Coordinates of C-alpha atoms and ligand atoms in Angstrom, one line a residue:
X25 CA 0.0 0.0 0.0
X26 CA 1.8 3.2 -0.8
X27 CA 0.8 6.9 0.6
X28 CA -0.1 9.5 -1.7
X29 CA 0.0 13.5 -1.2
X30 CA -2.6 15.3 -0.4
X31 CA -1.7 18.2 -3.1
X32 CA -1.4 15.6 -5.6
X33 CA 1.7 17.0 -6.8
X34 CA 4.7 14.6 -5.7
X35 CA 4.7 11.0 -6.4
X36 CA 3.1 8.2 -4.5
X37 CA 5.5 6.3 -1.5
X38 CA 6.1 3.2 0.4
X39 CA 5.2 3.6 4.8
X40 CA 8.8 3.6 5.1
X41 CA 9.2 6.1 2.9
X42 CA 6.2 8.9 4.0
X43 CA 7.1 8.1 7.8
X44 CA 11.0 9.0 6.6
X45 CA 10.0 12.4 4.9
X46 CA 7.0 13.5 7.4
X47 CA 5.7 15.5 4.6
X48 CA 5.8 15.1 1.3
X49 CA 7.7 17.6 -1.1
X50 CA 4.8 19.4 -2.7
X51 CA 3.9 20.6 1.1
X52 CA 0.7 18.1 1.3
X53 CA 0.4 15.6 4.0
X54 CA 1.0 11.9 3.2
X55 CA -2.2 9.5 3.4
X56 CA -3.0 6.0 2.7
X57 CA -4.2 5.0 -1.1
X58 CA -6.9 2.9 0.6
X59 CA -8.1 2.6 4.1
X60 CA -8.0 -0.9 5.2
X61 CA -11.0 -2.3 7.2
X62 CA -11.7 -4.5 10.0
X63 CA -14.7 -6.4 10.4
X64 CA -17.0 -7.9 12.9
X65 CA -14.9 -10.8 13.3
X66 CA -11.3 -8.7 13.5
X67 CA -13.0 -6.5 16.2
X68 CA -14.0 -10.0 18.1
X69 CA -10.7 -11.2 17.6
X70 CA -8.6 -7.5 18.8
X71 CA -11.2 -7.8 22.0
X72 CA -9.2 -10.8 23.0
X73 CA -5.8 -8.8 22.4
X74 CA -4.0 -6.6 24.9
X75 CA -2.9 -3.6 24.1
X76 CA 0.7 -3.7 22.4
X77 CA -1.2 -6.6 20.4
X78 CA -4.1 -4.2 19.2
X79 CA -1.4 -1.7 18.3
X80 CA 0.6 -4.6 16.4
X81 CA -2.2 -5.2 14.5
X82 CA -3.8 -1.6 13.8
X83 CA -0.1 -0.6 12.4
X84 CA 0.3 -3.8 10.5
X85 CA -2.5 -2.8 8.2
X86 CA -1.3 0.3 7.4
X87 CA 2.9 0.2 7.3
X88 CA 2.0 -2.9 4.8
X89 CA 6.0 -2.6 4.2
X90 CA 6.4 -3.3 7.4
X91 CA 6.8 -7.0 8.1
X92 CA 5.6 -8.4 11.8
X93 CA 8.7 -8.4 13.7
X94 CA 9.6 -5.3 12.4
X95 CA 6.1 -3.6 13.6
X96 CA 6.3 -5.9 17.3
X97 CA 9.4 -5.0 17.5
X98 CA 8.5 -1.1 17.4
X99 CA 5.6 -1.3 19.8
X100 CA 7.4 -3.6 22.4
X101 CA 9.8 -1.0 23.6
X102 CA 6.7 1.3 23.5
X103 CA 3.8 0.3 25.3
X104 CA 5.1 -1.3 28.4
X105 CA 4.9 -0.6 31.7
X106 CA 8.2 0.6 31.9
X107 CA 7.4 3.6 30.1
X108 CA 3.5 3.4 31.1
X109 CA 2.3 3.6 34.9
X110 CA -0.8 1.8 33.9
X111 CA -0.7 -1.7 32.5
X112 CA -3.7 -0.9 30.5
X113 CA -1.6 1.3 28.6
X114 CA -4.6 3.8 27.5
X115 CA -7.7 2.8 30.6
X116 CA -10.8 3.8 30.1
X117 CA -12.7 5.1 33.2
X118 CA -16.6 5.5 33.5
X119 CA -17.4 7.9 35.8
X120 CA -21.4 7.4 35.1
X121 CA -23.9 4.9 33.0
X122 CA -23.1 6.4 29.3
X123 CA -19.8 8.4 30.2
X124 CA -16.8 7.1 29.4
X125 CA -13.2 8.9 29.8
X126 CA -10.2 7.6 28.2
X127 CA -7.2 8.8 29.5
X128 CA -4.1 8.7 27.1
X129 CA -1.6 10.4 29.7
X130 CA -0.2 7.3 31.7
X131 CA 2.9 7.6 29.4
X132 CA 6.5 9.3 30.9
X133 CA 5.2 13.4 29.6
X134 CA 2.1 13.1 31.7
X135 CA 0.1 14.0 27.9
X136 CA -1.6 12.1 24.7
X137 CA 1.6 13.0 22.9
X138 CA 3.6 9.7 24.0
X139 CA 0.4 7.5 22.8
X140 CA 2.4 8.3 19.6
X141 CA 5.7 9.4 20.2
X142 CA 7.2 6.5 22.1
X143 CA 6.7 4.5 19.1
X144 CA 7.4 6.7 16.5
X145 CA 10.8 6.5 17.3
X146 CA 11.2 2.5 16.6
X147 CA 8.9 3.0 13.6
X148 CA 11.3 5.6 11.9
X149 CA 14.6 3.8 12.7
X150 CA 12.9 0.7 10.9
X151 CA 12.1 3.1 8.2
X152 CA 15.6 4.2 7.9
X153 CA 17.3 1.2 7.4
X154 CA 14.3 -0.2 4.9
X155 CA 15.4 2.8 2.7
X156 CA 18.4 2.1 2.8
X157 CA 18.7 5.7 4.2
X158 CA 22.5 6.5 5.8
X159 CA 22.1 10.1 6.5
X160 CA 21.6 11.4 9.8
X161 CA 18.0 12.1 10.9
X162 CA 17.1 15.9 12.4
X163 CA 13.9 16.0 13.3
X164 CA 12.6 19.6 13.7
X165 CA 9.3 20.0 15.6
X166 CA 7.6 22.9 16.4
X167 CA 5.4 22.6 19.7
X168 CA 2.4 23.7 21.6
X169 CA 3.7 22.6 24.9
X170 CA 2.9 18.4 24.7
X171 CA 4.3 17.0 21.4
X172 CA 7.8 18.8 22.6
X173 CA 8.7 17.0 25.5
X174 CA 7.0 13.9 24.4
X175 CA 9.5 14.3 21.2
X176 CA 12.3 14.9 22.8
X177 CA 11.8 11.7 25.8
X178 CA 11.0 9.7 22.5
X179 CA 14.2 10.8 20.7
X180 CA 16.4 11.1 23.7
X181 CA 19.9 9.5 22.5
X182 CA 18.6 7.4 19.4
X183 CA 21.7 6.7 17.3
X184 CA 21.9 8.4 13.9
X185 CA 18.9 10.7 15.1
X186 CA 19.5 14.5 16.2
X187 CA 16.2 16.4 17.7
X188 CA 15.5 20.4 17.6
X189 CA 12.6 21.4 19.4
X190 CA 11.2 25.2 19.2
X191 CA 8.2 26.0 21.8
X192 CA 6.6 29.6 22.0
X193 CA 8.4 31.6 24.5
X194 CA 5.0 33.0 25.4
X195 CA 2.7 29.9 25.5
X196 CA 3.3 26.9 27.3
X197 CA 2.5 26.5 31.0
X198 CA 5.4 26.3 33.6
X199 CA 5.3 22.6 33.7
X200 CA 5.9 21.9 29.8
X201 CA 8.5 24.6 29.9
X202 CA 10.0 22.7 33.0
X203 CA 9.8 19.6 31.2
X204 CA 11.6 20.8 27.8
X205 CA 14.4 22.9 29.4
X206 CA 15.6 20.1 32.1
X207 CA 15.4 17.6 29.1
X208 CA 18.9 15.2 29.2
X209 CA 20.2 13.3 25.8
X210 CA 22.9 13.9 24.1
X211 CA 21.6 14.9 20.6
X212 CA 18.6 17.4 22.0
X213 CA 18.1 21.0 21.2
X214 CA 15.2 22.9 22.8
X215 CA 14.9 26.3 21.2
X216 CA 12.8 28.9 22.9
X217 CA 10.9 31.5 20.0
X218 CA 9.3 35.1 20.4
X219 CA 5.6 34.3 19.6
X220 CA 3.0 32.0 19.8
X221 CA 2.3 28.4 18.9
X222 CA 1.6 29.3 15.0
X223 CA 4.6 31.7 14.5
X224 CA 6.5 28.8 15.6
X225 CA 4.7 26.2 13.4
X226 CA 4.7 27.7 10.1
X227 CA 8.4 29.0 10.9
X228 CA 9.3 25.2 11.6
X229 CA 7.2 24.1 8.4
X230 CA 9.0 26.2 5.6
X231 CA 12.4 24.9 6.7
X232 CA 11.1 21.3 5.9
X233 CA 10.9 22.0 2.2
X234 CA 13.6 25.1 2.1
X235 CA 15.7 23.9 -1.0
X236 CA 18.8 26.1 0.5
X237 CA 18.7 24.5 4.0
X238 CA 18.0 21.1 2.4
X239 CA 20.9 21.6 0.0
X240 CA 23.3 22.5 2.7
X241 CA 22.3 19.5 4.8
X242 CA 22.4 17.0 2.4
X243 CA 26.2 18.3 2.1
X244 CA 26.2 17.2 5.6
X245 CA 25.0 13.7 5.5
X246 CA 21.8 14.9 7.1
X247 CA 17.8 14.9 6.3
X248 CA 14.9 16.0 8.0
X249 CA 12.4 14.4 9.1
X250 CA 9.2 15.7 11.0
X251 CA 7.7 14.3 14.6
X252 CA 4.6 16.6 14.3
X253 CA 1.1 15.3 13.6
X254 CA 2.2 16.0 10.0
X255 CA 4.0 12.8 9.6
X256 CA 1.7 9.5 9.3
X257 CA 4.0 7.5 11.7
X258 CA 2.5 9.9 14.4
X259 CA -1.1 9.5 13.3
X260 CA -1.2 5.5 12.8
X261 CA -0.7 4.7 16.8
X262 CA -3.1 7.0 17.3
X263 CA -6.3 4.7 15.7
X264 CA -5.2 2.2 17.7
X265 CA -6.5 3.6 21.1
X266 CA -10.1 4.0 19.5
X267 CA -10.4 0.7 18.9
X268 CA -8.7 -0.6 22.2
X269 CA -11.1 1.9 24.4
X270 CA -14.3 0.1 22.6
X271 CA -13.5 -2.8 23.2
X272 CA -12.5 -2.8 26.7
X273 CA -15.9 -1.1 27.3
X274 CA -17.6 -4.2 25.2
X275 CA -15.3 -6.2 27.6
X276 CA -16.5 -5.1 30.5
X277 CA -20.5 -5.2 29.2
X278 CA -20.5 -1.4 29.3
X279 CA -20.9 -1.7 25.0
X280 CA -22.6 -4.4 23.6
X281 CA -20.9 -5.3 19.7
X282 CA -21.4 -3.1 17.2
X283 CA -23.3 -0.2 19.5
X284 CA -22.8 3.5 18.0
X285 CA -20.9 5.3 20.3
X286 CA -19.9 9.2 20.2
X287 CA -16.2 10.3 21.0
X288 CA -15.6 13.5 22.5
X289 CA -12.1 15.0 21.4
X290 CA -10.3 18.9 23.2
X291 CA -8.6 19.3 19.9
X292 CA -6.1 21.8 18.7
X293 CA -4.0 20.4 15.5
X294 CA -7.0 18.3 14.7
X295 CA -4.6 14.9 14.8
X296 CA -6.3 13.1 17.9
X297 CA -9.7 13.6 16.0
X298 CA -8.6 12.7 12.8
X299 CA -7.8 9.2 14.0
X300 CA -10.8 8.9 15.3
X301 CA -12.2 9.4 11.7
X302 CA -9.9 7.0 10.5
X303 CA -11.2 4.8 12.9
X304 CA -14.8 5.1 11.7
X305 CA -13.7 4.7 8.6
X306 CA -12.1 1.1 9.5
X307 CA -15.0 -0.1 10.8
X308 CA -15.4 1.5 14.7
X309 CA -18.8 2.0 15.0
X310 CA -18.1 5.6 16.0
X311 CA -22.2 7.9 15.2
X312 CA -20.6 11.5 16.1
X313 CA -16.9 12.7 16.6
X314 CA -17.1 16.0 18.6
X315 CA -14.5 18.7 18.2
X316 CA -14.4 20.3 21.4
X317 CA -12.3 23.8 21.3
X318 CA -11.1 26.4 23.8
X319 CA -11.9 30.2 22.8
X320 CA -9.4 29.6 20.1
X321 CA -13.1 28.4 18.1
X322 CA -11.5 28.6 14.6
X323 CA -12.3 24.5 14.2
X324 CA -15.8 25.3 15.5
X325 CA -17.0 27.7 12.9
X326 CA -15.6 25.6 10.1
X327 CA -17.6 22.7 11.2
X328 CA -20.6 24.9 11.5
X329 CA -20.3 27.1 8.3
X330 CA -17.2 25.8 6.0
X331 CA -16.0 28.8 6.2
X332 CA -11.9 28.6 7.4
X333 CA -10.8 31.7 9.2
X334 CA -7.7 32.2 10.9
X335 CA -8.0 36.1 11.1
X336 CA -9.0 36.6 14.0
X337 CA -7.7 36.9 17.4
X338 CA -5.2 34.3 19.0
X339 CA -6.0 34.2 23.1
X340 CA -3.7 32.5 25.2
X341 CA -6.2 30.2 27.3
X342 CA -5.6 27.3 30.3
X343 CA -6.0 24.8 27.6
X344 CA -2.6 26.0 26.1
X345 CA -2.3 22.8 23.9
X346 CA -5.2 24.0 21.7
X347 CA -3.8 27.5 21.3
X348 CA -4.4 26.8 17.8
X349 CA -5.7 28.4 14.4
X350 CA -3.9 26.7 12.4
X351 CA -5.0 22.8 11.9
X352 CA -2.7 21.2 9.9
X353 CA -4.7 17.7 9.8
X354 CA -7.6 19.0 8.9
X355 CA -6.2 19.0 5.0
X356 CA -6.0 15.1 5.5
X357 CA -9.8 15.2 6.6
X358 CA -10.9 17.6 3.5
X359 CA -8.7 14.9 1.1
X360 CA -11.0 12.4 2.4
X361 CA -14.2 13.6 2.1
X362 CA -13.8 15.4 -1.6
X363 CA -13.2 12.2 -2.8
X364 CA -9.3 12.6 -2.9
X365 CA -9.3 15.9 -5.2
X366 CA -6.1 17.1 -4.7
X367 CA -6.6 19.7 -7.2
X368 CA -9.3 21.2 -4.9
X369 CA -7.2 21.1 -1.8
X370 CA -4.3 22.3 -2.9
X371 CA -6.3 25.4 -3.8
X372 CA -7.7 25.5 0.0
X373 CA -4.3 25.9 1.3
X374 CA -3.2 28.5 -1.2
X375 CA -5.9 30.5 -0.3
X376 CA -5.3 30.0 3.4
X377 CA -1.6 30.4 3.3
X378 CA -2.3 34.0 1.0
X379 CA -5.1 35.7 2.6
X380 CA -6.0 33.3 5.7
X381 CA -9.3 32.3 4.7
X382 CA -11.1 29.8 2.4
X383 CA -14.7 28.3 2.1
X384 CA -15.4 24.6 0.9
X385 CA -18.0 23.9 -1.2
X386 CA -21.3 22.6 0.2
X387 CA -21.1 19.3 -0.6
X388 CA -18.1 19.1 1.5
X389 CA -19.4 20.7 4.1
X390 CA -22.4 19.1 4.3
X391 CA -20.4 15.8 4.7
X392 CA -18.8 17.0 7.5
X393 CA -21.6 18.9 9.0
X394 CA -22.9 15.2 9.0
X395 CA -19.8 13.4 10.7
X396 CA -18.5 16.1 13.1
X397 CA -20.3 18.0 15.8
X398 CA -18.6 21.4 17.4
X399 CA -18.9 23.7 20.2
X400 CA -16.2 25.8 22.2
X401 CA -15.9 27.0 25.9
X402 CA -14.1 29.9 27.6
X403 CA -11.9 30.2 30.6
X404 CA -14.6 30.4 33.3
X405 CA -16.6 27.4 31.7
X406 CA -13.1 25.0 32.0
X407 CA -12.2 26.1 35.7
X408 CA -16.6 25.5 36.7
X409 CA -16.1 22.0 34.7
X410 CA -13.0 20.9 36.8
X411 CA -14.7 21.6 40.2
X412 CA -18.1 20.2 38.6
X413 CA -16.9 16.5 37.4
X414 CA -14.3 16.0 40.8
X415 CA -17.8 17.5 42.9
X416 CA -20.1 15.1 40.5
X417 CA -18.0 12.1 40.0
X418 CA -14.7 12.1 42.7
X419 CA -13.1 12.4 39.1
X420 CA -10.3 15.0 38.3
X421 CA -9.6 16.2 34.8
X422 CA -7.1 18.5 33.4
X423 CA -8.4 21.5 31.7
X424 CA -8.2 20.2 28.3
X425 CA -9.9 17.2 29.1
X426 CA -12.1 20.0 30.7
X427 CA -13.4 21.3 27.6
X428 CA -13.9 17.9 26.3
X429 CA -16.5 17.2 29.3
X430 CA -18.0 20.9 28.5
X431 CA -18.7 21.0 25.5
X432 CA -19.9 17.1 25.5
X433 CA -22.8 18.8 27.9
X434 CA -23.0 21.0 25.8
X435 CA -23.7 18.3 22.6
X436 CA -26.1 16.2 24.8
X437 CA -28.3 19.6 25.9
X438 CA -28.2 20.6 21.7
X439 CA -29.0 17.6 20.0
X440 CA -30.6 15.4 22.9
X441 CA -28.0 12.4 21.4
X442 CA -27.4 10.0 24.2
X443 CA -25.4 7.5 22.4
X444 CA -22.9 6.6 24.9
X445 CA -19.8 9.2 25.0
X446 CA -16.1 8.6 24.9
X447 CA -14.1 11.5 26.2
X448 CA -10.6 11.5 25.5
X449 CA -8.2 12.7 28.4
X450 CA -5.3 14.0 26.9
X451 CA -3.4 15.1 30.0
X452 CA -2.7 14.7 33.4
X453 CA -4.5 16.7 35.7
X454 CA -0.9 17.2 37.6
X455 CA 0.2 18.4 34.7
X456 CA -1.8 21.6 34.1
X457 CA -1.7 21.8 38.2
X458 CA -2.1 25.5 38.2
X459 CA -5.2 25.9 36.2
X460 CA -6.7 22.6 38.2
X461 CA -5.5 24.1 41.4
X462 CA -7.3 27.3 41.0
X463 CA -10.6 25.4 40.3
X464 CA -10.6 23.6 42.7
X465 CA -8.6 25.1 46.1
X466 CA -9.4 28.8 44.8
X467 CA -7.5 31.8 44.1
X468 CA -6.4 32.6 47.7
X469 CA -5.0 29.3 48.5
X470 CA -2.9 29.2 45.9
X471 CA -1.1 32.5 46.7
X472 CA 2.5 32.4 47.7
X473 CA 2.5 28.9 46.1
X474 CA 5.5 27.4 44.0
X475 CA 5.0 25.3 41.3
X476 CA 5.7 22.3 43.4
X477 CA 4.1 23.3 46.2
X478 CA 1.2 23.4 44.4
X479 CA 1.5 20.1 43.2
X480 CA 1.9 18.9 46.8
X481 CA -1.5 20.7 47.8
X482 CA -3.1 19.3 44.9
X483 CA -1.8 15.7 46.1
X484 CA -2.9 16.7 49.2
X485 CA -6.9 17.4 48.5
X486 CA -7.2 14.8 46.2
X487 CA -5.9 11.6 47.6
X488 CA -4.1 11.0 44.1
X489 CA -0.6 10.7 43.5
X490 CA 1.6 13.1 41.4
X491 CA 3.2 11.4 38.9
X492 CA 7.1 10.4 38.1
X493 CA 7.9 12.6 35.3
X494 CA 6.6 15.7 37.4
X495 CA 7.1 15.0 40.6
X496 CA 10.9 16.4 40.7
X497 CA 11.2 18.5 38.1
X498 CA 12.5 21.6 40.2
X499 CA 15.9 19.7 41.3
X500 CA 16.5 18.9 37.5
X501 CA 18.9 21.5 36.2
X502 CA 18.5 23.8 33.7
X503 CA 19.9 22.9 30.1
X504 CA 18.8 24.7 27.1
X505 CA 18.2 28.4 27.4
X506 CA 18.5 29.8 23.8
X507 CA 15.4 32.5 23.1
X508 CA 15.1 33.4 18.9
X509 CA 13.0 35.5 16.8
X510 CA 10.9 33.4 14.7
X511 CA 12.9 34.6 11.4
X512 CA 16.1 33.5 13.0
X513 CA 14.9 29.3 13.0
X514 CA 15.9 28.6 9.7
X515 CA 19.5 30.2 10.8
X516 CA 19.5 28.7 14.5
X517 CA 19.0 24.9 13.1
X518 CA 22.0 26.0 10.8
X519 CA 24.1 26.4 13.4
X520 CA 23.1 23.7 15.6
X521 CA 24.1 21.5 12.4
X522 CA 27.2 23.3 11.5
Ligands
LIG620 C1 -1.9 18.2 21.7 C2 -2.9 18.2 22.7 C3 -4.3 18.5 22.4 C4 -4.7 18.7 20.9 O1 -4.6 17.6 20.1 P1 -4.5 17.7 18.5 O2 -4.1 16.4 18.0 O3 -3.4 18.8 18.3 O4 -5.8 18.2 18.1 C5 -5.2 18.5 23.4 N1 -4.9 18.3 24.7 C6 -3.6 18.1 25.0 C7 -3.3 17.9 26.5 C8 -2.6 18.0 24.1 O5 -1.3 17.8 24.4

């Protein structure tokens, strides 16, 4: 099965291949020809499986280059409870008949980012060698906060792979900044930029495809590769965990086979979500995906008019992970459901890429008007939904995971829907402590607070523990400390590979 570009304008490539180049050279996103599909009898058989097994056969059927030690060999070393501090790998919790929370955070960042990224790693050394690829590998990512530090744990010392990560000076919360600056490995560059989470992505994305800073590399015996929701080896992993949550809830009884349930997804880059389509499109019985967004609604009004607009204001929320207006992955969803015209997307991202803005035609929109469900909430909303589901259900949820419950409320109250709901948890709650504090000890308590003290305090009220990779982050020293404008990245990763 080879992957073809979105923008129909490079030629088609092996798995090994796409995963290798992260995005293809006409600047569209790599997707499958064909999606595969699983059956009644497939889903019966992956209820049996655990869930490196699930994962081994998800990624088999896509990376169909891939032989089956090479893919068990990738997600051995990944989904174990070495790395995991739950042997479920990705639980699912109910908290209620009907309400279902799958939390993808047990992994060493604390986020939904290593669902992905502590495989990726394996997957892109295997698709190195089956190239025949000798160069050294520098993979540039641009991040909101998560993907950074769950990059850089993920790519920590790999031989033959160098990382550069670049996080908005301005907008990541003290924990993720703690995380990335503190981060150990000997080929690991963490690269503070002036700006938020967009400067920094479409600064990082034009360096991919630079033919000047390509040229000069290649001198070098180097390539670049991407770790972003960009690159199909990060998306693949992340189907598996749709599948593995319904069937651990048919399992249990909670689903009987082949009952509709809706999933519920705090989205930013629109990558979680998208494999949830992708799932649907396999064969989950999956009736609504719901895109839930912070104030940063630009997701929102596309699904509810087709009209993309990212002029508008970008507002720094407590959900910084979907500080987002620009979605890349959405351009893999708009592939899909024009029937693969290339021609017609290509256009799109023109338009957005010259003046911001584009609108899809209504057949498009109708299709995924018809699919996708959307609603945003602002800061006030998030803070009243953490003290609401720990005061309604003893369970504690991270604001992102926050807005997921919100605006899930908010779906069930629209459309009186009450299919059974899926809400993924994409971080820790110990990991967004300040935000979670403040909802739930209030505004004075928290004064005169550090960091870690509010961790403790947190700890403390809850009767939950804090975990590992958080725990002591203030005794870790402080490693990278470089601050750029965003028109000096192209320069900075020059030097860095000089
Ligand atoms: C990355 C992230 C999101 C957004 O996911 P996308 O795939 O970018 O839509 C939501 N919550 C958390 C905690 C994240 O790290």
């Amino acid at each position: 099965m080879l992957y073809e570009s979105t923008r129909g304008r490079s030629r088609p490539v092996s798995a090994a291949e796409a995963i290798k180049q992260g995005i293809a050279p006409d600047g569209g996103l790599f997707v499958p020809e064909r999606i595969p599909s699983l059956g009644a009898a497939d889903l019966d058989r992956l209820a049996g499986l655990d869930y490196r097994q699930r994962a081994a056969e998800i990624l088999g059927r896509f990376l169909a280059d891939f032989d089956r030690p090479e893919i068990a060999g990738s997600v051995a070393p990944a989904y174990n409870t070495d790395r995991f501090g739950d042997a479920a790998i990705a639980p699912v919790r109910t908290a209620a008949a009907g309400l279902h929370f799958l939390e993808l955070w047990h992994g060493p960042t604390c986020a939904f980012k290593d669902m992905a990224l502590q495989v990726l790693p394996h997957l892109l050394k295997r698709a190195m060698v089956k190239t025949g690829e000798t160069a050294e590998t520098v993979i540039l990512v641009a991040t909101s906060g998560d993907t950074g530090k769950a990059a850089l744990e993920g790519f920590r010392d790999v031989p033959g792979m160098r990382i550069i990560v670049f996080f908005p000076a301005e907008g990541v919360s003290e924990m993720q900044r703690l995380q990335m600056v503190t981060q150990e490995g000997n080929n690991v560059h963490v690269i503070a930029v002036r700006g938020n989470f967009d400067d920094t992505q479409s600064g990082v994305k034009v360096i991919f495809t630079d033919p000047d800073v390509n040229a000069i590399l290649h001198r070098h015996g180097r390539r670049f590769s991407s770790a972003n929701s960009i690159n199909w080896g990060r998306l693949v992993p992340q189907i598996v965990y749709y599948f593995s949550a319904y069937l651990d809830l048919q399992n249990r009884g909670e689903l009987k086979p082949g009952q509709a349930v809706n999933f519920v997804v705090p989205t930013g880059n629109f990558g979680n979500i998208l494999a949830g389509f992708y799932a649907r499109c396999l064969g989950l019985p999956v009736h609504r995906l719901i895109c839930a967004a912070n104030r940063n609604n630009v997701l929102t009004d596309f699904i509810r008019t087709g009209i993309y607009n990212r002029n508008r204001t970008f507002y720094r929320t407590i959900s910084p992970s979907m500080d987002i207006l620009i979605s890349s992955n959405l351009e893999r969803l708009l592939y899909e459901l024009t029937d693969r015209n290339a021609a017609r997307i290509d256009g799109w991202m023109a338009e957005l890429r010259e003046t911001g803005y584009y609108r899809v035609d209504a057949a498009t929109h109708a299709r995924v008007a018809d699919l996708f469900w959307s609603d945003f909430v602002d800061e006030d909303e998030t803070l009243d939904e953490i003290r609401a589901t720990w005061r309604d259900y003893g369970y504690l949820i991270d604001p992102h995971t926050a807005v997921g419950k919100a605006v899930s409320d908010k779906y069930r109250a629209t459309t009186g829907d009450d299919t059974p709901v899926i809400i993924t948890s994409t971080a820790s709650p110990f990991k967004f402590n300040q935000a979670v504090a403040h909802a739930l000890l209030g505004t004075a308590e928290m004064e005169n607070r550090t960091e870690f003290q509010l961790l403790e305090a947190l700890a403390a009220t809850t009767g939950l523990e804090i975990p590992p990779g958080l725990r002591d982050l203030d005794k870790k020293p402080v490693r990278h400390r470089t601050v750029i404008d965003r028109e000096d990245i192209a320069g900075a990763v020059l030097k860095i590979l000089a």
